[in-house]
Amino acid sequence: MFRPNMRVYVSLLIVFSCPTLAPHLVCANSSTKADEPLVASKPTLPVARRISSLIDEQIQNGTKDYAKLASPVCNDAEFVRRVYLDLTGRIPTVTQTRAFLNDSHPGKRAALVDQLLESPEYARHISQRLDVMLMERLRKKYINVTLWEDYLRDAVAENKPLDQLVREILAADGSGKGQQAEARFYLARDGDVNELTRDISRIFLGADLTCAQCHDHPEVADWKQDHYYGISAFLVRSFVFTHKKKKQTVFAEKAEGEVKFESVFEVRDKTSKGPETTLPVVFNGPKVDEPAFKKGEEYKVKPAKDVRPIPKYSRRAQLGDALTSSQNRRFARTMANRLWAMVMGRGIVHPLDADHSDNPPSHPALLELLTDEFTASGYDLKWYLRELVLSKTYQRSSSNELFASKSDQELSDAQFAHAILKPLTPEQFSRSVLEATGQAEVYRKSLKDKLSEAALRKNLVGYERQFVSLFGGLPGEPVEGFETTADQSLYLSNNGSIQGILSPRSGNTADRVLKIPADQPEQIAEELYLSVLSRRPDATETQEVAELLAGKTGTARNNMVSDLVWALMMSSEFRFNH
C-alpha cells in the first residue's frame, strides 16, 4: 500500500508523474447535511425502478467465485471522496468530510447521493463531462462557448432526457435566436461531412467508422461502407453559411445532393459497377424516405447570392429522430455504456467506440439490462447515475491487496471486482486543488450572502482554465489517461498562483492548521489529511507530521505547513479518483 511519506515530501512530484505508483487509496466522507447553500436540502427525485441490486447480481454472475475474490465495499472515507468527485467534480470540504465520517445513520450514503444529485454543482460537473464527450475540447468557432456551456448546464439541471438533448443538438442550425448554442456541435467542426459522420458514429453509436469511408472496415466485419454513407447522407446537403449583413454563421442546407461511394478495392479490381447512392439510414435501421417535389418547388427560400437557402424538406432534421429511434438500439446501448464508464472507470464494452461482435461486452446480460432500463426510464440521466453509484459494484474498495492473498487468479478491470483508479479530469483536479488548499472556502466566505454556485465559479474559473489548458490535451484529442509532462510538473511546483493558495491566508487550510496548538500533533495531522486526502491519517503518518513540525516556529513553521499541503496534493493518492 502506498501512502505519502512526509519525510520525502519534496520528491512527491516524482510520484505524481508516475502512474505505476498509484496506490490503494483510502478516502474520507462528507456530510448528509449541506454546510453551504450549494446543496439542495430537499431532494425531489422521481420515483423509478431500483436496479442497483440487479447490477450487482449481473457483475457477480460474470466471474466465478466473485464474492470471494472481490474487494469489500469501501469504507466511508473512500465513498465520500469518490462520490463527490463523480457527482460534483470536486473533493468534499473538510467540514463535509468530518460530518459524514461522524454520521452513524445507516442510510447516509443514499441520502448524500440524493443531495448531490440535486445540487447546482452536479449540474455543472455533469454538463462539463457531456461537453467533453460531445465536443472533445474543440476550440471556439462561430458560437459563443459560454452559450453552449449554459445550454448543457440548464439541460442537466432540469434533468432533460438524454435522447431529447441529442435530438435538439442534431436538429439545430443556429438560425433561431434560442438555437445558437446547440449548433456548436456542427459549426465547431466547420460542418465537415466526413468529420461529423465519424464523430456521430463514434460518440452516439459506439462505432469508429473511420476506416469504413473508402471500403468495408478491414478489421471489423460488422461495420460496412454503407453504414458510413447512410449517416453521411443526412448531412451531405448541409454547409456552413455566414450572413454578411447579420454577421451570423449558421449550418444551412440545400434541397439536393446525394452521397456517392464505391469501394476502392472494387475500383482496383476493376469489378466496380460504378458509384452507389443511399438514402439516409442509421446502420441497419429503416431508410428515411423523403417527399418528392416538382422541379423548382423544393425550397421555402431559394438559393441566391448572400441568401441562406431553406428547403421545404430537411434531411438533417431527420437525423436526431433516426438516431434515437426505438428501432435503433445502438444509441441507448452506447449512452448506457458511456455513462457506466464515466463513474466505473471503464466500459462494459471497451473501448467505448468499439462495439462490435469481435469485441463483446464483458457482461452482455448486464449491458442489455442497462440499455432496457435506461430506455424505459425515458433516458433519465439523474435516475441512471443514482442507480450506478448506489450499487455495491461502484462502492467496491480500490484495494488490490485486500484480495491478492485470496487466490492466484488475476482479476482484470473488466470484472469490476474492485474500484478502478480514475485520473482526475482537469476540471476535477483544479476544483479539488482549490478545496484541498482551502482557497474555495476563502471565496465562499468572501461572498457571504451572495454565495451561489455560479458566483463561486466566477472566482474559480480562472484556475480551471489553466488546468484545462495544461492537462486537457489537444483540441479534438482530449486526454483520458494520465501521463504528466514537464510543463505540468513545473506549473504545480513553481507557478505563482499555486504557491499563492498554499501560503497561509485567513480561512484556508494552512491557516487552519497553524491555529492548532503545536502540542496537538494528532489534530494537526487530522486537519491536513481530512482537508487534502479526505481521510484521517494513520499512526505512522501522524508521527511523521509531528516530527517534521517539531521545533519549528514562525516563518519556518508556516513554510513547512504549506509544504505539507503541497506534498499531499502531489501524491498519486490525490491525483486519482479511487
Coordinates of C-alpha atoms in Angstrom, one line a residue:
M1 CA 0.0 0.0 0.0
F2 CA 1.4 3.4 -0.9
R3 CA 0.8 6.4 1.4
P4 CA 2.5 9.7 1.2
N5 CA 5.7 9.7 3.4
M6 CA 6.1 13.2 4.7
R7 CA 9.9 12.7 5.2
V8 CA 10.3 12.6 1.4
Y9 CA 7.6 15.2 0.6
V10 CA 10.0 17.1 -1.7
S11 CA 10.2 14.2 -4.0
L12 CA 6.5 13.5 -4.3
L13 CA 6.3 15.3 -7.6
I14 CA 8.1 12.3 -9.0
V15 CA 5.3 10.1 -7.6
F16 CA 2.8 12.4 -9.2
S17 CA 4.4 11.8 -12.6
C18 CA 4.5 8.1 -12.3
P19 CA 1.1 6.4 -12.5
T20 CA 2.6 3.0 -11.8
L21 CA 2.9 4.1 -8.2
A22 CA -0.9 4.7 -8.0
P23 CA -1.8 3.3 -4.6
H24 CA -4.5 1.5 -2.8
L25 CA -6.1 4.7 -1.6
V26 CA -8.4 5.2 1.3
C27 CA -10.5 8.3 1.3
A28 CA -12.9 10.2 3.6
N29 CA -16.6 11.2 3.7
S30 CA -18.9 14.2 3.8
S31 CA -22.0 15.3 5.4
T32 CA -25.5 14.4 4.6
K33 CA -26.5 17.9 5.7
A34 CA -25.3 20.7 3.5
D35 CA -22.9 23.1 5.2
E36 CA -23.4 25.6 2.4
P37 CA -26.2 26.7 0.1
L38 CA -24.8 24.8 -2.8
V39 CA -26.5 21.6 -2.0
A40 CA -30.3 21.2 -2.0
S41 CA -31.8 20.2 1.3
K42 CA -35.0 18.5 -0.1
P43 CA -34.2 16.2 -3.0
T44 CA -37.1 15.6 -5.3
L45 CA -36.0 12.6 -7.3
P46 CA -38.6 10.8 -9.5
V47 CA -39.9 7.5 -8.2
A48 CA -38.4 4.9 -10.5
R49 CA -37.4 1.2 -10.5
R50 CA -34.4 0.3 -8.5
I51 CA -31.8 -1.7 -10.4
S52 CA -28.7 -1.2 -8.4
S53 CA -29.1 -4.7 -6.9
L54 CA -29.6 -6.2 -10.3
I55 CA -26.4 -4.6 -11.4
D56 CA -24.6 -6.3 -8.6
E57 CA -26.1 -9.7 -9.5
Q58 CA -25.0 -9.5 -13.1
I59 CA -21.5 -8.4 -12.1
Q60 CA -21.2 -11.3 -9.7
N61 CA -22.5 -13.8 -12.2
G62 CA -19.8 -12.7 -14.6
T63 CA -16.9 -14.1 -12.5
K64 CA -16.5 -17.5 -10.9
D65 CA -16.1 -17.1 -7.1
Y66 CA -16.6 -13.3 -7.4
A67 CA -17.9 -13.0 -3.9
K68 CA -14.6 -14.5 -2.6
L69 CA -12.3 -12.6 -4.9
A70 CA -13.9 -9.1 -5.0
S71 CA -12.8 -6.3 -2.8
P72 CA -15.2 -5.5 0.0
V73 CA -17.4 -2.4 -0.1
C74 CA -15.3 0.6 0.5
N75 CA -15.2 2.5 3.8
D76 CA -17.0 5.8 4.4
A77 CA -13.8 7.7 3.6
E78 CA -13.4 6.2 0.2
F79 CA -17.0 6.6 -0.6
V80 CA -17.4 10.3 0.2
R81 CA -14.4 11.3 -1.8
R82 CA -15.4 9.1 -4.8
V83 CA -19.0 10.2 -4.9
Y84 CA -18.2 13.9 -4.5
L85 CA -15.7 13.7 -7.4
D86 CA -18.1 11.7 -9.7
L87 CA -21.2 13.8 -9.0
T88 CA -19.9 17.3 -8.3
G89 CA -16.4 17.3 -9.7
R90 CA -14.5 18.1 -6.5
I91 CA -13.4 16.6 -3.2
P92 CA -15.7 17.3 -0.2
T93 CA -14.8 20.2 2.1
V94 CA -13.2 19.3 5.4
T95 CA -16.5 20.1 7.2
Q96 CA -18.4 17.8 4.9
T97 CA -15.9 15.1 5.3
R98 CA -15.9 15.2 9.1
A99 CA -19.7 15.4 9.3
F100 CA -20.1 12.3 7.1
L101 CA -17.5 10.3 9.0
N102 CA -19.1 11.1 12.3
D103 CA -22.7 10.3 11.0
S104 CA -23.9 6.9 12.2
H105 CA -27.1 6.8 10.2
P106 CA -27.3 3.5 8.1
G107 CA -28.8 5.3 5.1
K108 CA -26.3 8.2 5.0
R109 CA -24.8 7.1 1.6
A110 CA -28.1 7.2 -0.2
A111 CA -29.0 10.4 1.5
L112 CA -25.7 12.0 0.4
V113 CA -26.2 10.8 -3.2
D114 CA -29.7 12.3 -3.3
Q115 CA -28.4 15.7 -2.0
L116 CA -25.5 15.8 -4.5
L117 CA -27.8 14.9 -7.4
E118 CA -30.0 17.9 -6.6
S119 CA -27.0 20.3 -6.2
P120 CA -26.0 23.0 -8.7
E121 CA -22.6 21.5 -8.7
Y122 CA -23.9 18.3 -10.1
A123 CA -25.5 20.2 -13.0
R124 CA -22.2 22.0 -13.6
H125 CA -20.0 18.9 -13.4
I126 CA -22.1 16.5 -15.5
S127 CA -22.6 19.2 -18.1
Q128 CA -18.8 19.5 -18.3
R129 CA -18.5 15.8 -18.8
L130 CA -21.1 15.8 -21.5
D131 CA -19.3 18.8 -23.1
V132 CA -16.0 16.9 -23.3
M133 CA -17.9 13.8 -24.7
L134 CA -19.6 15.8 -27.4
M135 CA -17.0 18.5 -28.3
E136 CA -13.7 16.8 -27.3
R137 CA -12.4 20.2 -26.2
L138 CA -12.6 21.8 -29.7
R139 CA -11.8 25.4 -29.7
K140 CA -14.3 28.2 -30.0
K141 CA -15.6 28.7 -33.6
Y142 CA -18.6 30.8 -34.6
I143 CA -20.6 30.1 -31.4
N144 CA -20.1 31.7 -28.0
V145 CA -18.8 28.8 -25.9
T146 CA -20.5 30.2 -22.8
L147 CA -23.9 29.9 -24.5
W148 CA -23.1 26.2 -25.2
E149 CA -22.0 25.6 -21.6
D150 CA -25.1 27.3 -20.2
Y151 CA -27.3 25.3 -22.5
L152 CA -25.8 22.0 -21.3
R153 CA -25.9 23.0 -17.7
D154 CA -29.5 24.0 -17.9
A155 CA -30.4 20.8 -19.6
V156 CA -28.7 18.7 -16.8
A157 CA -30.2 20.9 -14.1
E158 CA -33.7 20.3 -15.4
N159 CA -32.8 16.6 -16.0
K160 CA -33.7 16.8 -19.7
P161 CA -34.0 13.3 -21.2
L162 CA -30.7 12.5 -22.8
D163 CA -32.3 11.5 -26.1
Q164 CA -34.1 14.8 -26.2
L165 CA -30.9 16.7 -25.6
V166 CA -29.2 14.8 -28.5
R167 CA -32.2 15.4 -30.8
E168 CA -32.1 19.2 -30.1
I169 CA -28.3 19.3 -30.8
L170 CA -28.6 17.4 -34.1
A171 CA -31.6 19.4 -35.3
A172 CA -30.1 22.8 -34.6
D173 CA -28.8 25.0 -37.4
G174 CA -28.0 28.2 -35.3
S175 CA -30.5 30.4 -37.2
G176 CA -33.1 30.7 -34.4
K177 CA -32.5 33.1 -31.5
G178 CA -32.7 30.3 -29.0
Q179 CA -30.9 27.7 -31.1
Q180 CA -27.4 29.1 -31.5
A181 CA -25.8 27.2 -28.6
E182 CA -26.9 23.8 -29.9
A183 CA -25.5 24.4 -33.3
R184 CA -21.9 24.4 -31.9
F185 CA -21.7 20.6 -32.4
Y186 CA -21.9 21.1 -36.2
L187 CA -20.2 24.5 -36.5
A188 CA -17.2 23.8 -34.4
R189 CA -16.4 21.0 -36.9
D190 CA -16.8 23.5 -39.8
G191 CA -19.8 21.4 -41.0
D192 CA -17.3 18.9 -42.4
V193 CA -19.4 16.0 -43.5
N194 CA -16.7 13.3 -43.1
E195 CA -15.7 14.6 -39.6
L196 CA -19.3 14.8 -38.5
T197 CA -20.1 11.3 -39.8
R198 CA -17.1 9.9 -37.9
D199 CA -17.9 11.7 -34.7
I200 CA -21.6 11.0 -34.7
S201 CA -20.9 7.3 -35.2
R202 CA -18.2 7.2 -32.5
I203 CA -20.0 9.3 -29.9
F204 CA -23.6 8.1 -30.3
L205 CA -23.3 4.7 -31.8
G206 CA -20.2 3.2 -30.3
A207 CA -18.6 2.6 -33.8
D208 CA -15.5 4.2 -35.1
L209 CA -16.3 4.0 -38.8
T210 CA -13.2 6.0 -39.9
C211 CA -11.8 3.0 -41.9
A212 CA -15.2 2.4 -43.5
Q213 CA -15.2 5.5 -45.6
C214 CA -13.4 4.0 -48.6
H215 CA -14.4 0.4 -48.2
D216 CA -15.9 -2.0 -45.7
H217 CA -13.9 -1.9 -42.4
P218 CA -10.9 -4.1 -42.9
E219 CA -10.8 -5.3 -39.3
V220 CA -14.4 -5.2 -38.1
A221 CA -16.7 -7.3 -40.2
D222 CA -19.8 -5.7 -38.6
W223 CA -19.0 -2.2 -40.0
K224 CA -19.8 -1.6 -43.6
Q225 CA -19.1 1.2 -46.0
D226 CA -22.8 1.7 -46.5
H227 CA -23.1 2.3 -42.7
Y228 CA -20.8 5.2 -43.1
Y229 CA -22.6 6.7 -46.0
G230 CA -26.0 6.1 -44.5
I231 CA -25.1 8.6 -41.8
S232 CA -23.3 10.8 -44.2
A233 CA -26.5 11.1 -46.4
F234 CA -28.2 13.0 -43.6
L235 CA -25.5 15.7 -43.8
V236 CA -24.3 15.8 -47.4
R237 CA -26.6 18.7 -48.3
S238 CA -25.6 20.9 -45.3
F239 CA -22.9 23.6 -45.3
V240 CA -21.7 26.5 -43.2
F241 CA -23.2 29.8 -44.3
T242 CA -22.3 33.2 -43.0
H243 CA -24.8 36.0 -43.4
K244 CA -22.7 39.0 -44.2
K245 CA -25.1 41.7 -43.1
K246 CA -26.2 40.0 -39.9
K247 CA -22.6 38.6 -39.3
Q248 CA -24.2 35.4 -38.2
T249 CA -22.9 31.9 -39.1
V250 CA -25.4 29.0 -39.4
F251 CA -25.5 25.5 -40.7
A252 CA -27.5 25.8 -43.9
E253 CA -28.9 23.2 -46.2
K254 CA -29.7 22.6 -49.8
A255 CA -32.6 20.6 -51.2
E256 CA -30.5 18.5 -53.5
G257 CA -27.3 16.4 -53.2
E258 CA -26.7 12.7 -52.8
V259 CA -23.8 10.7 -51.4
K260 CA -21.9 8.6 -54.0
F261 CA -19.5 6.0 -52.9
E262 CA -17.7 2.8 -54.1
S263 CA -15.1 0.6 -52.6
V264 CA -11.6 1.4 -53.6
F265 CA -10.9 -2.4 -53.6
E266 CA -13.5 -2.9 -56.3
V267 CA -12.1 0.0 -58.3
R268 CA -8.6 -1.5 -58.2
D269 CA -10.0 -4.9 -59.1
K270 CA -12.0 -3.3 -62.0
T271 CA -15.2 -5.0 -60.7
S272 CA -16.9 -1.9 -59.7
K273 CA -20.4 -1.2 -61.2
G274 CA -19.9 2.5 -60.5
P275 CA -20.7 4.7 -57.5
E276 CA -23.6 3.7 -55.3
T277 CA -26.0 6.1 -53.5
T278 CA -28.1 5.5 -50.4
L279 CA -30.9 7.2 -48.6
P280 CA -30.3 8.4 -45.1
V281 CA -30.1 5.4 -42.7
V282 CA -28.6 4.7 -39.3
F283 CA -26.8 1.4 -39.5
N284 CA -29.3 -1.4 -40.2
G285 CA -32.4 0.7 -39.4
P286 CA -35.1 1.7 -41.8
K287 CA -34.1 4.1 -44.6
V288 CA -35.6 7.5 -44.3
D289 CA -37.8 8.2 -47.3
E290 CA -38.3 11.8 -48.3
P291 CA -41.1 13.6 -50.2
A292 CA -40.8 14.4 -53.9
F293 CA -41.2 18.0 -55.1
K294 CA -41.7 19.3 -58.6
K295 CA -38.7 20.9 -60.0
G296 CA -38.4 24.5 -58.8
E297 CA -40.7 23.9 -55.8
E298 CA -38.1 22.4 -53.5
Y299 CA -37.4 25.5 -51.4
K300 CA -39.1 27.8 -49.0
V301 CA -36.2 30.2 -49.7
K302 CA -34.4 29.6 -52.9
P303 CA -30.6 29.8 -53.2
A304 CA -29.2 33.2 -54.2
K305 CA -26.1 35.2 -53.6
D306 CA -25.7 36.0 -49.9
V307 CA -29.1 34.3 -49.2
R308 CA -29.4 31.3 -46.9
P309 CA -31.4 28.6 -48.8
I310 CA -34.2 26.9 -46.8
P311 CA -35.6 23.7 -48.3
K312 CA -39.1 22.5 -47.7
Y313 CA -37.8 19.2 -46.5
S314 CA -34.6 18.9 -44.4
R315 CA -32.7 15.7 -44.4
R316 CA -30.6 16.7 -41.5
A317 CA -33.7 17.4 -39.3
Q318 CA -34.4 13.7 -39.5
L319 CA -31.1 12.6 -38.1
G320 CA -31.9 13.0 -34.4
D321 CA -35.1 11.1 -34.6
A322 CA -33.5 8.3 -36.7
L323 CA -30.5 8.1 -34.3
T324 CA -32.6 7.9 -31.1
S325 CA -35.4 5.8 -32.5
S326 CA -36.6 2.8 -30.6
Q327 CA -35.6 0.9 -33.8
N328 CA -32.0 1.9 -33.2
R329 CA -30.9 0.2 -30.1
R330 CA -27.2 1.2 -30.6
F331 CA -27.9 4.7 -29.3
A332 CA -29.3 3.6 -26.0
R333 CA -26.7 0.9 -25.6
T334 CA -23.8 3.3 -26.3
M335 CA -25.1 6.0 -23.9
A336 CA -25.7 3.5 -21.2
N337 CA -22.2 2.2 -21.7
R338 CA -20.6 5.7 -21.8
L339 CA -22.3 6.8 -18.5
W340 CA -21.2 3.5 -16.9
A341 CA -17.6 4.1 -17.9
M342 CA -17.8 7.7 -16.6
V343 CA -18.3 6.5 -13.0
M344 CA -16.9 3.0 -13.1
G345 CA -13.7 3.7 -14.9
R346 CA -14.2 1.6 -18.0
G347 CA -17.0 0.5 -20.2
I348 CA -18.8 -2.8 -20.3
V349 CA -17.9 -2.5 -24.0
H350 CA -14.3 -1.2 -24.1
P351 CA -13.0 0.8 -25.9
L352 CA -16.3 2.8 -25.9
D353 CA -16.2 3.3 -29.7
A354 CA -15.5 -0.4 -30.5
D355 CA -18.9 -2.0 -30.0
H356 CA -18.9 -5.0 -32.4
S357 CA -19.2 -8.7 -32.3
D358 CA -15.4 -9.3 -32.2
N359 CA -15.2 -7.1 -29.1
P360 CA -18.1 -8.4 -27.0
P361 CA -19.2 -6.8 -23.7
S362 CA -17.6 -8.1 -20.5
H363 CA -21.1 -8.6 -19.2
P364 CA -23.5 -9.0 -22.1
A365 CA -26.7 -9.5 -20.0
L366 CA -25.9 -6.5 -17.8
L367 CA -25.4 -4.2 -20.8
E368 CA -28.8 -5.5 -22.2
L369 CA -30.4 -4.8 -18.8
L370 CA -28.9 -1.3 -18.6
T371 CA -30.0 -0.5 -22.2
D372 CA -33.5 -1.6 -21.5
E373 CA -33.8 0.2 -18.2
F374 CA -32.3 3.4 -19.4
T375 CA -34.7 3.5 -22.3
A376 CA -37.6 2.6 -20.1
S377 CA -36.7 5.4 -17.7
G378 CA -37.1 7.9 -20.6
Y379 CA -33.3 8.4 -20.7
D380 CA -33.4 9.8 -17.2
L381 CA -29.8 10.8 -16.5
K382 CA -30.2 11.5 -12.8
W383 CA -32.0 8.3 -12.1
Y384 CA -29.5 6.2 -14.0
L385 CA -26.4 7.7 -12.3
R386 CA -28.1 7.3 -8.9
E387 CA -28.6 3.5 -9.6
L388 CA -25.0 3.1 -10.7
V389 CA -23.4 4.9 -7.7
L390 CA -25.6 3.1 -5.1
S391 CA -24.6 -0.3 -6.4
K392 CA -22.1 -2.3 -4.5
T393 CA -20.1 -2.6 -7.7
Y394 CA -19.5 1.1 -7.7
Q395 CA -18.8 1.1 -3.9
R396 CA -16.1 -1.6 -4.0
S397 CA -12.8 -0.7 -2.5
S398 CA -9.9 0.2 -4.8
S399 CA -7.5 -2.1 -2.9
N400 CA -6.0 -5.0 -4.8
E401 CA -4.2 -6.0 -1.7
L402 CA -7.4 -7.0 0.0
F403 CA -8.0 -9.9 -2.4
A404 CA -4.5 -10.6 -3.7
S405 CA -3.8 -13.2 -1.0
K406 CA -7.1 -15.0 -1.5
S407 CA -6.3 -16.5 -4.9
D408 CA -3.6 -16.7 -7.5
Q409 CA -6.3 -15.7 -10.0
E410 CA -5.6 -12.3 -11.5
L411 CA -8.7 -10.2 -11.8
S412 CA -8.9 -7.7 -14.6
D413 CA -10.6 -4.3 -14.5
A414 CA -13.2 -5.7 -16.8
Q415 CA -14.5 -7.9 -14.0
F416 CA -15.3 -4.9 -11.8
A417 CA -14.2 -6.7 -8.7
H418 CA -12.6 -3.6 -7.3
A419 CA -12.8 0.2 -7.9
I420 CA -10.8 1.2 -10.9
L421 CA -8.4 4.1 -10.4
K422 CA -9.5 7.0 -12.5
P423 CA -7.2 10.0 -13.2
L424 CA -8.9 13.2 -12.2
T425 CA -10.1 15.3 -15.2
P426 CA -8.6 18.7 -15.4
E427 CA -11.8 20.2 -14.1
Q428 CA -11.9 17.8 -11.1
F429 CA -8.2 18.4 -10.5
S430 CA -8.5 22.2 -10.4
R431 CA -11.5 22.2 -8.1
S432 CA -10.0 19.6 -5.8
V433 CA -6.8 21.6 -5.5
L434 CA -8.9 24.7 -4.6
E435 CA -10.8 22.7 -2.0
A436 CA -7.6 21.0 -0.6
T437 CA -5.8 24.3 -0.1
G438 CA -8.9 25.9 1.3
Q439 CA -9.0 28.6 -1.4
A440 CA -12.5 27.7 -2.4
E441 CA -13.6 28.2 1.2
V442 CA -11.9 31.6 1.3
Y443 CA -14.0 32.6 -1.7
R444 CA -17.2 31.2 -0.1
K445 CA -16.8 33.3 3.0
S446 CA -16.0 36.4 1.0
L447 CA -19.2 36.1 -1.0
K448 CA -21.3 35.8 2.3
D449 CA -25.0 36.1 1.5
K450 CA -24.2 36.4 -2.2
L451 CA -22.9 32.8 -2.3
S452 CA -24.1 30.6 -5.1
E453 CA -22.6 28.0 -7.4
A454 CA -22.5 30.5 -10.2
A455 CA -20.9 33.3 -8.1
L456 CA -18.3 30.9 -6.7
R457 CA -17.4 29.6 -10.1
K458 CA -16.7 33.1 -11.3
N459 CA -13.9 33.2 -8.7
L460 CA -12.6 29.7 -9.6
V461 CA -13.0 29.5 -13.4
G462 CA -9.6 31.1 -14.0
Y463 CA -7.8 28.3 -12.2
E464 CA -9.9 25.7 -14.0
R465 CA -9.0 27.1 -17.4
Q466 CA -5.3 27.0 -16.5
F467 CA -5.6 23.3 -15.6
V468 CA -7.7 22.5 -18.7
S469 CA -5.0 24.2 -20.9
L470 CA -2.2 22.2 -19.3
F471 CA -3.9 18.8 -18.7
G472 CA -6.8 18.7 -21.2
G473 CA -4.8 17.6 -24.3
L474 CA -5.0 18.9 -27.8
P475 CA -8.3 20.1 -29.2
G476 CA -10.2 17.2 -30.7
E477 CA -7.9 14.8 -28.8
P478 CA -8.8 15.1 -25.1
V479 CA -6.6 13.3 -22.6
E480 CA -8.3 10.3 -21.0
G481 CA -5.3 8.7 -19.3
F482 CA -2.6 10.1 -17.1
E483 CA 0.9 11.0 -18.3
T484 CA 2.5 14.0 -16.7
T485 CA 4.6 16.4 -18.8
A486 CA 7.4 18.7 -17.7
D487 CA 5.2 21.7 -18.1
Q488 CA 2.6 20.3 -15.8
S489 CA 5.1 19.4 -13.2
L490 CA 6.7 22.8 -13.3
Y491 CA 3.3 24.5 -13.1
L492 CA 2.4 22.5 -10.0
S493 CA 5.7 23.1 -8.2
N494 CA 6.7 26.7 -9.3
N495 CA 3.7 28.6 -10.6
G496 CA 2.8 31.7 -8.5
S497 CA -0.9 31.1 -8.5
I498 CA -0.4 27.6 -6.9
Q499 CA 2.2 28.9 -4.5
G500 CA -0.1 31.7 -3.5
I501 CA -3.0 29.5 -2.5
L502 CA -0.7 27.3 -0.4
S503 CA 0.5 30.1 1.8
P504 CA -1.4 30.9 5.0
R505 CA -4.4 33.1 4.3
S506 CA -7.3 33.8 6.6
G507 CA -9.5 30.7 6.5
N508 CA -7.5 28.5 4.2
T509 CA -6.0 25.1 5.0
A510 CA -2.6 26.3 6.0
D511 CA -4.1 29.0 8.2
R512 CA -6.4 26.5 10.0
V513 CA -3.6 24.1 10.6
L514 CA -1.3 26.8 12.0
K515 CA -4.0 27.8 14.5
I516 CA -3.9 24.4 16.1
P517 CA -1.5 24.3 19.1
A518 CA 1.8 22.8 18.4
D519 CA 1.4 20.3 21.3
Q520 CA -1.6 18.7 19.5
P521 CA 0.1 16.8 16.6
E522 CA -2.9 14.4 16.2
Q523 CA -5.3 17.3 15.5
I524 CA -2.7 18.9 13.1
A525 CA -2.3 15.7 11.1
E526 CA -6.0 15.1 11.0
E527 CA -6.8 18.6 9.7
L528 CA -4.2 18.1 7.0
Y529 CA -5.3 14.7 5.8
L530 CA -9.0 15.4 6.0
S531 CA -8.5 18.6 4.1
V532 CA -6.4 17.2 1.3
L533 CA -6.9 13.4 1.1
S534 CA -10.4 13.3 2.7
R535 CA -9.4 10.7 5.2
R536 CA -7.9 10.5 8.7
P537 CA -4.1 9.8 8.9
D538 CA -2.8 6.5 10.4
A539 CA -0.4 6.5 13.4
T540 CA 2.7 6.5 11.2
E541 CA 1.5 9.5 9.2
T542 CA 0.6 11.4 12.4
Q543 CA 4.1 10.7 13.7
E544 CA 5.7 11.9 10.5
V545 CA 3.8 15.2 10.6
A546 CA 4.7 15.7 14.2
E547 CA 8.4 15.1 13.5
L548 CA 8.5 17.5 10.5
L549 CA 6.9 20.3 12.5
A550 CA 8.8 19.7 15.8
G551 CA 10.8 22.7 17.0
K552 CA 9.7 24.9 14.1
T553 CA 8.3 28.3 14.8
G554 CA 7.4 31.5 12.9
T555 CA 8.2 31.5 9.1
A556 CA 9.8 28.1 9.3
R557 CA 6.6 26.6 10.6
N558 CA 4.5 28.4 8.1
N559 CA 6.6 27.2 5.2
M560 CA 6.6 23.6 6.5
V561 CA 2.8 23.6 6.8
S562 CA 2.5 24.9 3.2
D563 CA 4.9 22.3 2.0
L564 CA 3.0 19.5 3.7
V565 CA -0.2 20.6 2.0
W566 CA 1.6 20.7 -1.3
A567 CA 3.2 17.3 -0.8
L568 CA -0.1 15.6 -0.1
M569 CA -1.6 17.2 -3.2
M570 CA 1.3 16.0 -5.3
S571 CA 0.8 12.4 -4.2
S572 CA -0.8 9.9 -6.6
E573 CA -3.4 9.4 -3.8
F574 CA -4.7 12.9 -4.6
R575 CA -4.3 12.7 -8.3
F576 CA -6.6 9.7 -8.8
N577 CA -10.3 9.1 -8.0
H578 CA -10.3 5.7 -6.4

